[in-house]
Amino acid sequence: MKQYDFLNSPTIDQVGVEDRISRITARSIKKEAKMHGLLMALNMIDLTTLEGADTEEKVKQLCYKAHHLHDAIPGLPTTAAVCVYPNFVKIAVNELKGTNVKVASVATAFPSGQSSAEVKLLDVKMAVDNGAHEVDMVISRGKFHSGDYSFVFDEIAMIKEACGKDVRLKVILETGELGELDKVRRASDIAMYAGADFIKTSTGKISPAATLPVTLVMLEAIRDYYYETGIMIGMKPAGGISNSKLALQYLLMVKETLGGKWLTNEYFRFGASSLANDVLMQIVKQKSGIYQSGDYFSKV
Amino acid sequence: MSRIEVLKTYKIFIGGKFPRTESGRFYPLKHNNKIIANMCLSSVKDFRNAVVAARSAQGGWATKTAYNRSQILYRIAEVLEGRKAQFIEELETQGIAKSKATQEVELSIDRLIYYAGWCDKYIQMHSTVNPVSGSYFNFSVPEPMGVVAVFAPEDSGLLGLVTQICSIIAGGNTCVVLASEHLPLCAISFSEVLATSDVPNGVVNILTGKIAELSAVFASHMNVNALLYCGSDSNLIKSIQVLAIDNIKRVIVRDNSDYMDEKYENLHYIYDFQETKTTWHPIEQIGGAGSGY
């Protein structure tokens, strides 16, 4: 593979991106298409809990919810995965045995990424040894801003190596700390060429988290990478996506930027904690015609 | 050169903002065959959005201190007093005689003051300590029900509306109100008063439109805890009672008589939208040293 010069990453026309987004958000998705999209969105959720106050019990409840989203409606899909801190991976793997829900773990000194390579590797090793199917790492934003792209690249490559072949690596760019869209594009390119299986917008700890414009830029980076190498990279917007309408807009954007091949949870995920309930309420509304209340859905 | 008058666009009031209806529809409001305004013909989705706003405001409103809620209601009265002339003029535009209009606006202000006064007292008036057998301190207190959907009285555009709203929010509830269909002007101007009176966004949301279109969704929405209908259409009453069953909404029906009457200054209007919470508390942990209950 030829060496890619990240200084030559394409620059982004911000006005153009915003214009594209404003046309996407103006569209309305109704009836069968909406129902289809809602079920698809449910199946793409990484049900997430990343709080300092997390307990084993909370993780267990979350795992139960992942494959019992709303038992009142038979035939609902499960979520794609649960996403937890490395110390809860073992419990989550245990709870989800026999289901097709994967366990994702954040690692590499999440959320800041401010630590040594040794500590980050240990963090990843702990998650992988305990049975995580997916690892969500954070890039070193400080190094990125200093222009030390080789450091960022090497670090991602090192973590991918530690994950091994079977564990998929999601690389969190933390776009809220990157600033302009040009940098988002450059960071996306670095992550993909360094071996990421997924690129992910945010940790959820920084505002703004995932936004439509940032996601569009990343999707376009994925598309260009696919044209260049034939490799399909996944996309995961995370944080701030809490209602169905927004989720459907993301799906629309994926379909129109990358095509239907990406519309499976192999290649697209939502990192979210409260999205699932809103989607469930919308599904019940579509079926019954009656607007729903959060009081009748599990609070986890 | 004569000046062109700048007319107000009457929009709806959701979450502290004044959007147009998402449906883009409107209905002409007429008096003596002359169009006096184009009103938003609110849709089911506007109601849904208003309920979201009311729900997210409810917790914060209910946990404000009773004293602070009282101050805010008093503030609404102050701001309304300052804009008396506008409301009188608006009532006249809708065909109400000046003397009657003046009386209606003044009474609306007084009614706000009346319910403002109860904010930090109604709980004490209705709380009880209950005698129980066992070493427990047992007490009951009223608590707000949550989100109340309101069909405002059709024949009292300001006073009826204000009476219902202030008795509901005095008790820590938030509300979504459908204004009178043929007297809606003051409802929207009153939301401008609310928006500038320290009332948190979403505590009161006001829509304009047709009750026939919206009654079903008002009554069936699972995130609405109670329903108030001011009127006497028995078919409508029956249909909303049936639709309210799913989440056992409390349905209150009030007759639509003369709002000038003193009977509308009524403490029980607050209790209509309260639930009673009873608490059992072990005596050992509540009494001071050596005291017993």
Coordinates of C-alpha atoms in Angstrom, one line a residue, chain A:
Chain A
M1 CA 0.0 0.0 0.0
K2 CA 1.4 3.4 -0.9
Q3 CA 2.2 5.8 1.9
Y4 CA -0.5 8.3 2.5
D5 CA 0.5 11.8 3.4
F6 CA -1.9 13.0 6.0
L7 CA -1.0 16.6 5.4
N8 CA -2.6 16.1 2.1
S9 CA -6.0 15.1 3.5
P10 CA -8.7 16.9 1.6
T11 CA -9.9 20.1 3.1
I12 CA -13.6 20.4 3.9
D13 CA -16.1 23.0 2.5
Q14 CA -17.9 23.8 5.7
V15 CA -20.6 25.8 4.0
G16 CA -21.2 22.9 1.6
V17 CA -21.5 20.4 4.5
E18 CA -24.0 22.6 6.4
D19 CA -26.1 23.0 3.2
R20 CA -26.1 19.3 2.7
I21 CA -27.2 18.7 6.3
S22 CA -29.9 21.3 6.1
R23 CA -31.4 19.4 3.2
I24 CA -31.2 16.1 5.1
T25 CA -32.9 17.5 8.2
A26 CA -35.7 19.0 6.1
R27 CA -36.8 15.6 4.9
S28 CA -39.5 13.6 6.6
I29 CA -39.6 9.9 6.9
K30 CA -43.0 8.4 7.6
K31 CA -45.0 5.2 7.9
E32 CA -43.4 1.9 6.7
A33 CA -40.0 3.5 6.0
K34 CA -40.0 5.1 9.5
M35 CA -40.9 1.7 11.1
H36 CA -38.2 0.0 9.1
G37 CA -35.7 2.7 10.1
L38 CA -36.7 2.5 13.8
L39 CA -36.1 -1.2 14.0
M40 CA -32.9 -0.9 12.2
A41 CA -31.7 1.9 14.6
L42 CA -32.5 -0.3 17.6
N43 CA -30.4 -3.0 16.2
M44 CA -27.5 -0.6 15.7
I45 CA -27.3 0.8 19.2
D46 CA -24.3 0.3 21.5
L47 CA -26.2 0.6 24.7
T48 CA -23.8 2.5 26.8
T49 CA -23.0 3.2 30.4
L50 CA -19.8 5.0 31.2
E51 CA -20.3 6.7 34.5
G52 CA -18.0 6.9 37.5
A53 CA -21.0 5.7 39.5
D54 CA -21.5 2.5 37.5
T55 CA -21.9 -0.7 39.5
E56 CA -22.0 -4.4 38.7
E57 CA -25.8 -4.3 39.1
K58 CA -26.2 -1.5 36.7
V59 CA -24.2 -3.3 34.1
K60 CA -26.2 -6.4 34.6
Q61 CA -29.5 -4.5 34.2
L62 CA -28.1 -2.8 31.1
C63 CA -27.2 -6.3 29.6
Y64 CA -30.6 -7.6 30.4
K65 CA -32.1 -4.6 28.6
A66 CA -29.9 -5.1 25.6
H67 CA -31.7 -8.3 24.7
H68 CA -35.1 -7.6 26.3
L69 CA -35.7 -4.1 25.0
H70 CA -39.5 -4.1 25.5
D71 CA -41.0 -7.5 26.0
A72 CA -44.5 -6.1 25.5
I73 CA -43.7 -6.1 21.8
P74 CA -42.7 -9.5 20.5
G75 CA -40.0 -9.8 17.8
L76 CA -38.0 -6.7 18.5
P77 CA -34.3 -6.9 17.7
T78 CA -31.6 -6.7 20.3
T79 CA -29.2 -3.9 20.5
A80 CA -25.8 -4.4 18.7
A81 CA -23.7 -4.3 21.8
V82 CA -23.3 -3.0 25.3
C83 CA -20.5 -0.6 25.9
V84 CA -18.8 -0.5 29.4
Y85 CA -15.6 0.2 31.2
P86 CA -12.9 -2.6 31.1
N87 CA -13.5 -3.7 34.7
F88 CA -17.1 -4.6 33.8
V89 CA -16.3 -6.6 30.7
K90 CA -16.2 -9.9 32.4
I91 CA -19.7 -9.4 34.0
A92 CA -21.2 -8.2 30.7
V93 CA -19.7 -11.1 28.8
N94 CA -21.2 -13.5 31.3
E95 CA -24.6 -11.8 31.3
L96 CA -24.8 -11.9 27.5
K97 CA -23.7 -15.5 27.0
G98 CA -26.0 -17.1 24.4
T99 CA -27.2 -13.9 22.9
N100 CA -25.9 -12.1 19.8
V101 CA -25.3 -8.9 21.8
K102 CA -21.6 -8.0 21.7
V103 CA -19.5 -6.5 24.5
A104 CA -17.6 -3.4 23.7
S105 CA -15.2 -1.8 26.1
V106 CA -13.6 1.6 26.2
A107 CA -9.9 1.5 26.8
T108 CA -6.7 3.5 26.5
A109 CA -7.2 5.8 29.5
F110 CA -10.7 6.7 28.4
P111 CA -11.9 9.5 28.1
S112 CA -8.8 11.8 28.0
G113 CA -6.2 9.3 26.6
Q114 CA -3.6 11.1 28.7
S115 CA -1.4 8.2 29.9
S116 CA 1.6 6.2 28.9
A117 CA 1.7 3.6 26.2
E118 CA 2.2 0.9 28.8
V119 CA -0.9 1.8 30.8
K120 CA -3.0 2.0 27.6
L121 CA -1.8 -1.4 26.5
L122 CA -2.6 -2.9 29.8
D123 CA -6.1 -1.3 29.7
V124 CA -6.7 -2.9 26.3
K125 CA -5.3 -6.2 27.4
M126 CA -7.6 -6.3 30.4
A127 CA -10.6 -5.7 28.1
V128 CA -9.5 -8.3 25.5
D129 CA -8.5 -10.9 28.1
N130 CA -11.9 -10.6 29.8
G131 CA -13.6 -11.3 26.5
A132 CA -14.5 -8.0 24.9
H133 CA -15.5 -8.3 21.3
E134 CA -14.8 -4.7 20.5
V135 CA -12.5 -2.1 21.9
D136 CA -13.2 1.7 21.8
M137 CA -10.0 3.6 22.0
V138 CA -9.4 7.4 22.2
I139 CA -6.7 9.1 20.2
S140 CA -4.2 11.5 21.7
R141 CA -5.7 14.8 20.8
G142 CA -2.9 16.8 22.3
K143 CA -0.3 15.1 20.1
F144 CA -2.7 15.5 17.1
H145 CA -2.9 19.3 17.7
S146 CA 0.9 19.5 18.0
G147 CA 1.1 18.0 14.5
D148 CA 2.6 14.8 15.8
Y149 CA 0.5 12.7 13.4
S150 CA 3.1 9.8 13.4
F151 CA 2.6 9.4 17.1
V152 CA -1.2 9.2 16.7
F153 CA -0.8 6.8 13.8
D154 CA 1.6 4.6 15.7
E155 CA -0.5 4.5 18.8
I156 CA -3.6 3.4 16.9
A157 CA -1.5 0.7 15.1
M158 CA -0.1 -0.5 18.4
I159 CA -3.6 -0.8 20.0
K160 CA -4.9 -2.6 16.9
E161 CA -2.1 -5.0 17.2
A162 CA -2.9 -5.6 20.9
C163 CA -6.5 -6.2 20.0
G164 CA -5.6 -8.9 17.6
K165 CA -7.5 -10.0 14.5
D166 CA -10.8 -10.9 16.1
V167 CA -11.4 -7.9 18.3
R168 CA -12.7 -4.9 16.3
L169 CA -11.2 -1.6 17.1
K170 CA -13.2 1.6 17.2
V171 CA -11.2 4.8 17.2
I172 CA -12.7 7.7 19.0
L173 CA -11.6 11.0 17.4
E174 CA -13.3 13.2 20.1
T175 CA -14.4 15.7 17.4
G176 CA -15.5 18.2 20.0
E177 CA -11.9 18.7 20.8
L178 CA -10.6 18.7 17.3
G179 CA -12.2 22.0 16.2
E180 CA -12.7 22.5 12.5
L181 CA -13.8 19.9 10.0
D182 CA -10.5 19.8 8.2
K183 CA -9.0 18.2 11.3
V184 CA -11.9 15.7 11.6
R185 CA -11.1 14.6 8.1
R186 CA -7.4 14.3 8.8
A187 CA -7.9 12.4 12.0
S188 CA -10.3 10.0 10.2
D189 CA -7.7 9.3 7.6
I190 CA -5.0 8.7 10.2
A191 CA -7.3 6.3 12.1
M192 CA -8.3 4.3 9.1
Y193 CA -4.9 3.9 7.6
A194 CA -3.5 2.9 11.0
G195 CA -5.9 0.0 11.2
A196 CA -9.2 1.1 12.7
D197 CA -12.2 -1.1 12.0
F198 CA -14.6 1.7 13.1
I199 CA -14.2 5.4 13.5
K200 CA -16.2 7.0 16.2
T201 CA -17.0 10.7 16.8
S202 CA -16.9 11.2 20.6
T203 CA -16.5 9.9 24.1
G204 CA -19.8 11.4 25.1
K205 CA -17.9 13.3 27.8
I206 CA -17.3 16.5 25.8
S207 CA -19.8 18.8 24.3
P208 CA -20.5 19.0 21.4
A209 CA -20.5 15.2 20.9
A210 CA -21.7 13.6 17.7
T211 CA -23.3 16.1 15.2
L212 CA -24.6 15.5 11.7
P213 CA -21.9 17.7 9.9
V214 CA -19.0 15.9 11.7
T215 CA -20.5 12.5 10.9
L216 CA -20.9 13.5 7.2
V217 CA -17.3 14.4 7.0
M218 CA -16.3 11.1 8.6
L219 CA -18.6 9.1 6.3
E220 CA -17.0 10.8 3.3
A221 CA -13.6 9.9 4.6
I222 CA -14.8 6.3 4.9
R223 CA -16.1 6.4 1.3
D224 CA -12.8 7.7 -0.1
Y225 CA -10.9 5.1 1.9
Y226 CA -13.1 2.4 0.4
Y227 CA -12.5 3.6 -3.1
E228 CA -8.8 3.6 -2.4
T229 CA -8.4 0.3 -0.7
G230 CA -11.7 -1.7 -1.0
I231 CA -11.9 -2.0 2.8
M232 CA -15.2 -1.1 4.5
I233 CA -14.7 0.8 7.7
G234 CA -17.6 1.2 10.2
M235 CA -18.9 4.5 11.6
K236 CA -20.1 5.2 15.1
P237 CA -21.6 8.5 16.1
A238 CA -21.8 8.7 19.9
G239 CA -23.2 11.1 22.4
G240 CA -26.1 13.5 22.0
I241 CA -28.2 11.3 19.8
S242 CA -31.3 10.9 22.0
N243 CA -34.3 10.9 19.7
S244 CA -35.6 8.8 16.9
K245 CA -35.9 11.6 14.4
L246 CA -32.2 12.4 14.6
A247 CA -31.3 8.7 14.4
L248 CA -33.3 8.3 11.2
Q249 CA -31.5 11.3 9.8
Y250 CA -28.2 9.6 10.5
L251 CA -29.4 6.5 8.7
L252 CA -30.5 8.5 5.8
M253 CA -27.1 10.1 5.6
V254 CA -25.3 6.8 5.7
K255 CA -27.4 5.4 3.0
E256 CA -26.8 8.3 0.7
T257 CA -23.1 8.7 1.4
L258 CA -22.0 5.1 1.6
G259 CA -24.9 3.0 0.3
G260 CA -27.1 0.2 1.7
K261 CA -24.1 -2.1 2.3
W262 CA -23.3 0.0 5.4
L263 CA -26.8 -0.2 6.9
T264 CA -26.1 -3.1 9.2
N265 CA -24.7 -3.1 12.7
E266 CA -21.5 -4.6 11.3
Y267 CA -20.7 -1.1 9.8
F268 CA -22.8 1.4 11.6
R269 CA -23.5 1.9 15.3
F270 CA -25.1 4.5 17.6
G271 CA -23.3 5.1 20.9
A272 CA -26.2 6.1 23.1
S273 CA -27.9 5.5 26.4
S274 CA -31.3 7.1 26.1
L275 CA -31.9 6.6 22.3
A276 CA -33.2 3.1 22.8
N277 CA -36.2 4.3 24.9
D278 CA -37.1 7.0 22.5
V279 CA -37.1 4.6 19.6
L280 CA -39.1 2.1 21.5
M281 CA -41.7 4.8 22.4
Q282 CA -41.9 5.7 18.7
I283 CA -42.4 2.1 17.7
V284 CA -45.2 1.7 20.1
K285 CA -46.7 4.9 18.9
Q286 CA -46.5 3.7 15.3
K287 CA -48.2 0.5 16.2
S288 CA -50.9 1.9 18.6
G289 CA -51.4 5.4 17.4
I290 CA -51.0 6.7 20.9
Y291 CA -48.2 8.9 22.2
Q292 CA -46.2 7.1 24.9
S293 CA -44.7 8.0 28.2
G294 CA -41.2 7.1 29.5
D295 CA -43.0 5.9 32.7
Y296 CA -43.9 2.7 31.0
F297 CA -40.4 1.8 29.7
S298 CA -37.4 0.5 31.6
K299 CA -35.3 3.3 33.1
V300 CA -31.9 1.7 32.7

